[in-house]
PDB file of C-alpha atoms and ligand atoms in Angstrom:
ATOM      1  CA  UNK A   1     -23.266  -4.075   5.859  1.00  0.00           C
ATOM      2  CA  UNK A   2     -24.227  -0.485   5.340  1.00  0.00           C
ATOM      3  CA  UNK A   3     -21.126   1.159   6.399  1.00  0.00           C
ATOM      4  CA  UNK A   4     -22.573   4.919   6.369  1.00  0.00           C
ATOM      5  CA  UNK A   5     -24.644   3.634   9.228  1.00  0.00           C
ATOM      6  CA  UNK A   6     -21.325   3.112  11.166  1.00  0.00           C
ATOM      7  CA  UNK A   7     -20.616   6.230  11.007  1.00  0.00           C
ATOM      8  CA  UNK A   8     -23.318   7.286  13.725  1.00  0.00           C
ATOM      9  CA  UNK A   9     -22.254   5.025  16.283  1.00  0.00           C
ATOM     10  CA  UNK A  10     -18.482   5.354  15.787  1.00  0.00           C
ATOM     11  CA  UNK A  11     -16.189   6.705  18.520  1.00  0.00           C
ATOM     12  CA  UNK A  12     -18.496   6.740  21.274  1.00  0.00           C
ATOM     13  CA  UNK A  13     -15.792   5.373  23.252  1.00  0.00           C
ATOM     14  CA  UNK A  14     -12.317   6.862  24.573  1.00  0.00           C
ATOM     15  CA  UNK A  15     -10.629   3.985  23.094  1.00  0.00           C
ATOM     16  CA  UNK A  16     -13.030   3.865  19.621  1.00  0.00           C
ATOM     17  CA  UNK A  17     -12.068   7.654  19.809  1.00  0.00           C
ATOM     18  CA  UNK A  18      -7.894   7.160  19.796  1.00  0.00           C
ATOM     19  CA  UNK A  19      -8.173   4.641  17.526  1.00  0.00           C
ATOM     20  CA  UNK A  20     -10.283   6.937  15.232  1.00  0.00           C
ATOM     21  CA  UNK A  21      -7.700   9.592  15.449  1.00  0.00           C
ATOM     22  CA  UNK A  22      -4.698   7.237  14.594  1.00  0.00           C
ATOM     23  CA  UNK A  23      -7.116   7.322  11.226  1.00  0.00           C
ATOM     24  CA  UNK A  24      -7.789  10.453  11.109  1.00  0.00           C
ATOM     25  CA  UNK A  25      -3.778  11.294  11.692  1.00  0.00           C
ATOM     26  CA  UNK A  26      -2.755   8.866   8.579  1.00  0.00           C
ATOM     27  CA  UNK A  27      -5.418  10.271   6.182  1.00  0.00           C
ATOM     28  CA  UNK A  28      -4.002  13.699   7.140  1.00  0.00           C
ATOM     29  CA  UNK A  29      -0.381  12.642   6.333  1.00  0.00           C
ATOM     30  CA  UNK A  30      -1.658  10.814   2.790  1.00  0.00           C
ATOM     31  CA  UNK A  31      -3.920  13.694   1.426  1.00  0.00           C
ATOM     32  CA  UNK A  32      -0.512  16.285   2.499  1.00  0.00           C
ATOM     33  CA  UNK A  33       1.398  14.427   0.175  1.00  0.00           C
ATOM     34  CA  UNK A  34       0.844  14.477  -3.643  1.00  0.00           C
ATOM     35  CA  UNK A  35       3.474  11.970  -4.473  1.00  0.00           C
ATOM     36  CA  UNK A  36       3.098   8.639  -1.903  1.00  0.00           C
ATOM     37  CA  UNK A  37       5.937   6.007  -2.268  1.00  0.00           C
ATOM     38  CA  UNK A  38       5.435   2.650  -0.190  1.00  0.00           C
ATOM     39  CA  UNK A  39       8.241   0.247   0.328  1.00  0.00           C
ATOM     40  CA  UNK A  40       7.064  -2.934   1.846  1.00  0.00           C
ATOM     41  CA  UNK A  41       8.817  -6.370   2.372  1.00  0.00           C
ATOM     42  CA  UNK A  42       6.507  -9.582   0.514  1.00  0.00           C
ATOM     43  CA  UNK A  43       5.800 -11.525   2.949  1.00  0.00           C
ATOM     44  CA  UNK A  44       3.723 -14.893   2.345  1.00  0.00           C
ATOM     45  CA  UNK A  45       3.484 -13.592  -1.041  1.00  0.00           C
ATOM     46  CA  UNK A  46       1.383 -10.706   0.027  1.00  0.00           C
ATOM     47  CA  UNK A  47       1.982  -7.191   2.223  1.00  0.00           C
ATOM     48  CA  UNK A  48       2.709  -7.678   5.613  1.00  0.00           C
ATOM     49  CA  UNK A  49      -0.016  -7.000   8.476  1.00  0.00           C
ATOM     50  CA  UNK A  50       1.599  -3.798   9.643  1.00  0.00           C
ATOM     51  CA  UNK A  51       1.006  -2.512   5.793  1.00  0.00           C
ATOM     52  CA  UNK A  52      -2.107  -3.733   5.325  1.00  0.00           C
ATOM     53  CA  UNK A  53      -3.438  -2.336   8.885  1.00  0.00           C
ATOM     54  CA  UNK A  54      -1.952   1.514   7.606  1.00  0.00           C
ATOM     55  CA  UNK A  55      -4.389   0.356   4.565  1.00  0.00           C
ATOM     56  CA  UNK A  56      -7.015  -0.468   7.080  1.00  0.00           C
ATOM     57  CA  UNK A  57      -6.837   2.930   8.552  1.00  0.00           C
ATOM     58  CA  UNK A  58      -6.558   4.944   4.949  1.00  0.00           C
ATOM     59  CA  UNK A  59      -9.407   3.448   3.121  1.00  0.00           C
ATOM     60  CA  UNK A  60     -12.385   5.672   4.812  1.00  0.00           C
ATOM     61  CA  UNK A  61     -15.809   6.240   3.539  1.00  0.00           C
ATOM     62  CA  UNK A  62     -16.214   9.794   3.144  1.00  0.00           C
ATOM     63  CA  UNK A  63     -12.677  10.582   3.702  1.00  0.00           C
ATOM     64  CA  UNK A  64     -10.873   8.346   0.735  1.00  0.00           C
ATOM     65  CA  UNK A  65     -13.931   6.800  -0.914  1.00  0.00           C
ATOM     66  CA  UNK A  66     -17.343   7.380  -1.189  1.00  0.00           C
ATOM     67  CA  UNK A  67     -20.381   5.542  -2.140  1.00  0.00           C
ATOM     68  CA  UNK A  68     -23.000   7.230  -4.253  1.00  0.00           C
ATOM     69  CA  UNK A  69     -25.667   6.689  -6.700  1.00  0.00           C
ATOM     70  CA  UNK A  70     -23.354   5.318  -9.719  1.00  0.00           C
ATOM     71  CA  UNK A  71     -21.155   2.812  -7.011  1.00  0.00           C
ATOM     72  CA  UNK A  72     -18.062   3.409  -5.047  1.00  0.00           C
ATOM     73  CA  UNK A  73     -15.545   6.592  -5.788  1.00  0.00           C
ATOM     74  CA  UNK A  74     -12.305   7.037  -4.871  1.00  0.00           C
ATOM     75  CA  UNK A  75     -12.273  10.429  -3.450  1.00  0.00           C
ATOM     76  CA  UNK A  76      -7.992  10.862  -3.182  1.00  0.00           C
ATOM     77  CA  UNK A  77      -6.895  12.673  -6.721  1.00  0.00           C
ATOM     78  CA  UNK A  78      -3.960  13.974  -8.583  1.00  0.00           C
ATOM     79  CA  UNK A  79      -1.364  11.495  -6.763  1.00  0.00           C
ATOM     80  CA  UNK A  80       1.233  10.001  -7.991  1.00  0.00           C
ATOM     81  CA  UNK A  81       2.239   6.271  -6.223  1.00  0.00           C
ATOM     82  CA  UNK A  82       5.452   4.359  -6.645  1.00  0.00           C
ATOM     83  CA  UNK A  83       5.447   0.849  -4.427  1.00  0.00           C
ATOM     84  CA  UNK A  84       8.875  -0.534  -3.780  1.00  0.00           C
ATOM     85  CA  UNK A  85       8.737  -4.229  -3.107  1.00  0.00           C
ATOM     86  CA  UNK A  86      11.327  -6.443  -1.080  1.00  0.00           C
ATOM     87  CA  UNK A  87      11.175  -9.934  -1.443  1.00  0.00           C
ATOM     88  CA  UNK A  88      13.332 -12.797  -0.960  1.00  0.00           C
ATOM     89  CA  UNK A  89      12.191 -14.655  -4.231  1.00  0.00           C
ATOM     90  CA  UNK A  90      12.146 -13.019  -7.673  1.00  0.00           C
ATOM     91  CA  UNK A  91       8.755 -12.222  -9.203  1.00  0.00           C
ATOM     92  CA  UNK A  92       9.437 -11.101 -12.563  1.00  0.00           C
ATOM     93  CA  UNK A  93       6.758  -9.798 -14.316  1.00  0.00           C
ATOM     94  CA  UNK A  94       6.171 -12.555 -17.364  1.00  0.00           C
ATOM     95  CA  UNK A  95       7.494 -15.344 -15.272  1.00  0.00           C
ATOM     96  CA  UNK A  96       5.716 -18.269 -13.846  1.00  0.00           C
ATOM     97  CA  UNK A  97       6.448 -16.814 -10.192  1.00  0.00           C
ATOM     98  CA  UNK A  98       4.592 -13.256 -11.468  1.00  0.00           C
ATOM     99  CA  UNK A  99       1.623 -14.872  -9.661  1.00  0.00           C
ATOM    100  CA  UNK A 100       2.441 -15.148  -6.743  1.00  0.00           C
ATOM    101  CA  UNK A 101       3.471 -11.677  -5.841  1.00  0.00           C
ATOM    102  CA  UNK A 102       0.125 -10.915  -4.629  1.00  0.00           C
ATOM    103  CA  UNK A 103       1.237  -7.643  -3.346  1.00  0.00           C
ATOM    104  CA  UNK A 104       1.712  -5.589  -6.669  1.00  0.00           C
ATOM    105  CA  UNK A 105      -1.970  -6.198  -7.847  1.00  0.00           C
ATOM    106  CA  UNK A 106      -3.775  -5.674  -4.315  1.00  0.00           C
ATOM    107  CA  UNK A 107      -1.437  -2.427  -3.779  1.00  0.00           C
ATOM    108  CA  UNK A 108      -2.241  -1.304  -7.123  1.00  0.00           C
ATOM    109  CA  UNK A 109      -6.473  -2.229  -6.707  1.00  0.00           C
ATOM    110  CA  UNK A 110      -6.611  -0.825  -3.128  1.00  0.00           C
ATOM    111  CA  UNK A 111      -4.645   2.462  -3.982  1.00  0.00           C
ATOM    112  CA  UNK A 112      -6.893   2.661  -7.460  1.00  0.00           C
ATOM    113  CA  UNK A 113      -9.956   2.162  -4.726  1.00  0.00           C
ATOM    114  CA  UNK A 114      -9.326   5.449  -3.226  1.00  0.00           C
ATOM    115  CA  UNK A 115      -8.594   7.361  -6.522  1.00  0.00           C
ATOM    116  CA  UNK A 116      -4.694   6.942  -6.994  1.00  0.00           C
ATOM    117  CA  UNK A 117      -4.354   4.810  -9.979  1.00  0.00           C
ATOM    118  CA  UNK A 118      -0.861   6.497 -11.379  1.00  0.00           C
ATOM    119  CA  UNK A 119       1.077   4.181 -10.023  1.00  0.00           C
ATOM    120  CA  UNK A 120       4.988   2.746 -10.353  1.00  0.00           C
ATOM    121  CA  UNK A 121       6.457  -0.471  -9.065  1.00  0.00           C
ATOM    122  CA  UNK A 122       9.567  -1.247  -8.358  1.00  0.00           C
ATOM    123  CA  UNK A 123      10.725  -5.015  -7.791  1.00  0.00           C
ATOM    124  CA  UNK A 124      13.733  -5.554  -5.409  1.00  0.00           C
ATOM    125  CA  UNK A 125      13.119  -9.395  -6.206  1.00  0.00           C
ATOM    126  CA  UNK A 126      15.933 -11.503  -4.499  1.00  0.00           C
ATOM    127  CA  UNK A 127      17.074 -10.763  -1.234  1.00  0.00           C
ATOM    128  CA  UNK A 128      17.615 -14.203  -0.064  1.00  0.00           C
ATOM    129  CA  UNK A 129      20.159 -14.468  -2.507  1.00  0.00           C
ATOM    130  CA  UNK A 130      21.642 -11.458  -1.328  1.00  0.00           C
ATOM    131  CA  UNK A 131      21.528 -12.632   2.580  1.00  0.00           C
ATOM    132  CA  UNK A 132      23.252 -16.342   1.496  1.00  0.00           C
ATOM    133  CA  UNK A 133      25.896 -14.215  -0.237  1.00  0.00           C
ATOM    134  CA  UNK A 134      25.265 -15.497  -3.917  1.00  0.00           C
ATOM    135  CA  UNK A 135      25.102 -11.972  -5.045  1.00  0.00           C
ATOM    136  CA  UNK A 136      27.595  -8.744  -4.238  1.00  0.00           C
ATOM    137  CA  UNK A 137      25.400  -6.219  -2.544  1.00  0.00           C
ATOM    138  CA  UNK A 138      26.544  -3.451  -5.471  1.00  0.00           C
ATOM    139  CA  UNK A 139      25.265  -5.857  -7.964  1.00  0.00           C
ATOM    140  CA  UNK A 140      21.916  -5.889  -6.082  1.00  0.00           C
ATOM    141  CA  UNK A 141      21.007  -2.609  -5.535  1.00  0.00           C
ATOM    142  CA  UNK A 142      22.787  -0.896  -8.916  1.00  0.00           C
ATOM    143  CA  UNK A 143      20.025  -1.759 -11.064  1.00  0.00           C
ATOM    144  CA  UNK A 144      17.385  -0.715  -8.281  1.00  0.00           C
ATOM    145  CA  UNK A 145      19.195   2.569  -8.264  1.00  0.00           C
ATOM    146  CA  UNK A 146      19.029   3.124 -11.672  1.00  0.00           C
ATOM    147  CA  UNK A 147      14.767   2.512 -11.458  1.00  0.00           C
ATOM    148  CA  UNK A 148      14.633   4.624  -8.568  1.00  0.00           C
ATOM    149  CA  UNK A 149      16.574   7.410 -10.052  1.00  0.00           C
ATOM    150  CA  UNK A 150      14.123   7.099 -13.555  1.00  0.00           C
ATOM    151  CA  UNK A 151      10.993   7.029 -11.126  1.00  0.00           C
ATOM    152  CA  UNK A 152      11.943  10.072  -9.699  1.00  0.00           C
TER     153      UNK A 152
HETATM  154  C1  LIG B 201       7.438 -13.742   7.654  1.00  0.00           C
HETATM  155  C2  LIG B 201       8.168 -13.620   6.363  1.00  0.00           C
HETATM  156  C3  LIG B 201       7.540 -14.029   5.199  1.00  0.00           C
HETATM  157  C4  LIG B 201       8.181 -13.899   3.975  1.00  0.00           C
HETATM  158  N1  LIG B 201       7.544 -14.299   2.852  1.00  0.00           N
HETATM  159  C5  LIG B 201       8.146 -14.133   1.664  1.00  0.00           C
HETATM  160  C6  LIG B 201       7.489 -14.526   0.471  1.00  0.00           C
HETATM  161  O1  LIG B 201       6.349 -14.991   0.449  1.00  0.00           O
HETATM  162  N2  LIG B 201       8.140 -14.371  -0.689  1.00  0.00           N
HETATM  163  C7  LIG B 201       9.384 -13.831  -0.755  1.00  0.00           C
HETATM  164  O2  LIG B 201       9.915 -13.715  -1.862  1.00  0.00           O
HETATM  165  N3  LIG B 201      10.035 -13.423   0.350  1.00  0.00           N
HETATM  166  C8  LIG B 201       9.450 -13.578   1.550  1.00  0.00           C
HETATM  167  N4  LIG B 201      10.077 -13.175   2.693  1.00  0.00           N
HETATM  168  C9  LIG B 201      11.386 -12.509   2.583  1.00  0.00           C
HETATM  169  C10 LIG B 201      11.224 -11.009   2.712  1.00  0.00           C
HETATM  170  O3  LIG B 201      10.577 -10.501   1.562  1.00  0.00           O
HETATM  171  C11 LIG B 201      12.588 -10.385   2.933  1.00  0.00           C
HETATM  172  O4  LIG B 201      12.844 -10.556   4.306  1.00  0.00           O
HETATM  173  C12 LIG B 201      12.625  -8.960   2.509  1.00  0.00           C
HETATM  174  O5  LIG B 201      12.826  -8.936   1.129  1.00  0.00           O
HETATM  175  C13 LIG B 201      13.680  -8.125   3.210  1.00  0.00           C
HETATM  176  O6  LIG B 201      14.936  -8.721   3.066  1.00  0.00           O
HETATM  177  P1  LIG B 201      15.882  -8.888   4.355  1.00  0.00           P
HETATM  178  O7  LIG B 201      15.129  -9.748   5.317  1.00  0.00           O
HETATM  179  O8  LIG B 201      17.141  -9.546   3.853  1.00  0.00           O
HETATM  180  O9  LIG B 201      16.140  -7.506   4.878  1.00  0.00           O
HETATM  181  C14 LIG B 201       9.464 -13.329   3.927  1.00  0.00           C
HETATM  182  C15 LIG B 201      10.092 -12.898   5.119  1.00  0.00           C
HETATM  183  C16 LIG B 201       9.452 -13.056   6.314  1.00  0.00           C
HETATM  184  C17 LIG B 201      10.141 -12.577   7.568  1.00  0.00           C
END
């Protein structure tokens, strides 16, 4: 599909036209910021649709990438991106589970898509534990504090 030809027959309707401007209203919000931080629950190892829909409205050719001559660009610069990730399991990074948290890699390849590629992650790996009780609710979040407050 050549998407530059979409862009002639876009919004021709009221409703193509809202939807185009809940777009246009999220690209506005991302390129105001110059430091984006995205906490997300994992869900089925991945983002959840809600996330990945706000993606679906961000990633814009000829607003957040373009496509020239030398292949696809990402047009958003000089951000910084820190992705905060909830999940029930823990995904440490060097473990055998590391693979499937899908969401750190596709957060980290769309966001590079569009130009941001200075990017943090933080992993709040274990929340099921901390719903059954197993762990004290100070012992979760202290050393998530602790990242948070060196990310910042
Ligand atoms: C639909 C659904 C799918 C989920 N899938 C995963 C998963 O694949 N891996 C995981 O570690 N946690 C998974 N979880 C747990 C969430 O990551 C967890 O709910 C999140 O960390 C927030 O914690 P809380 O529900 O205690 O507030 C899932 C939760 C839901 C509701």
């Amino acid at each position: 599909m050549d998407w530059r030809s979409l862009r002639a027959t876009r919004a021709a309707h009221p409703e193509q036209k809202a939807a185009l401007q809940v777009s246009d209203n999220f690209i506005a919000e991302l390129l105001e910021a110059n430091e984006i931080v995205l906490a997300t629950p994992l869900y089925n190892f991945a983002v959840p649709a809600n996330v990945k829909a706000w993606i679906d409205h961000i990633v814009r050719h000829g607003k957040t990438f373009s496509i020239g001559e030398q292949g696809y660009a990402g047009l958003v610069k000089d951000r910084k991106a820190t992705f905060i990730l909830a999940s029930g399991g823990v995904y440490t990074p060097g473990s055998p589970a590391e693979g499937y948290n899908q969401g750190t890699p596709y957060l980290k390849a769309i966001f590079g898509f569009i130009g941001i590629t200075d990017t943090k992650v933080l992993l709040a790996g274990g929340t099921t534990a901390l719903a059954q009780g197993k762990v004290q609710e100070s012992d979760f979040l202290q050393p998530l504090y602790a990242e948070v407050a060196a990310a910042v």
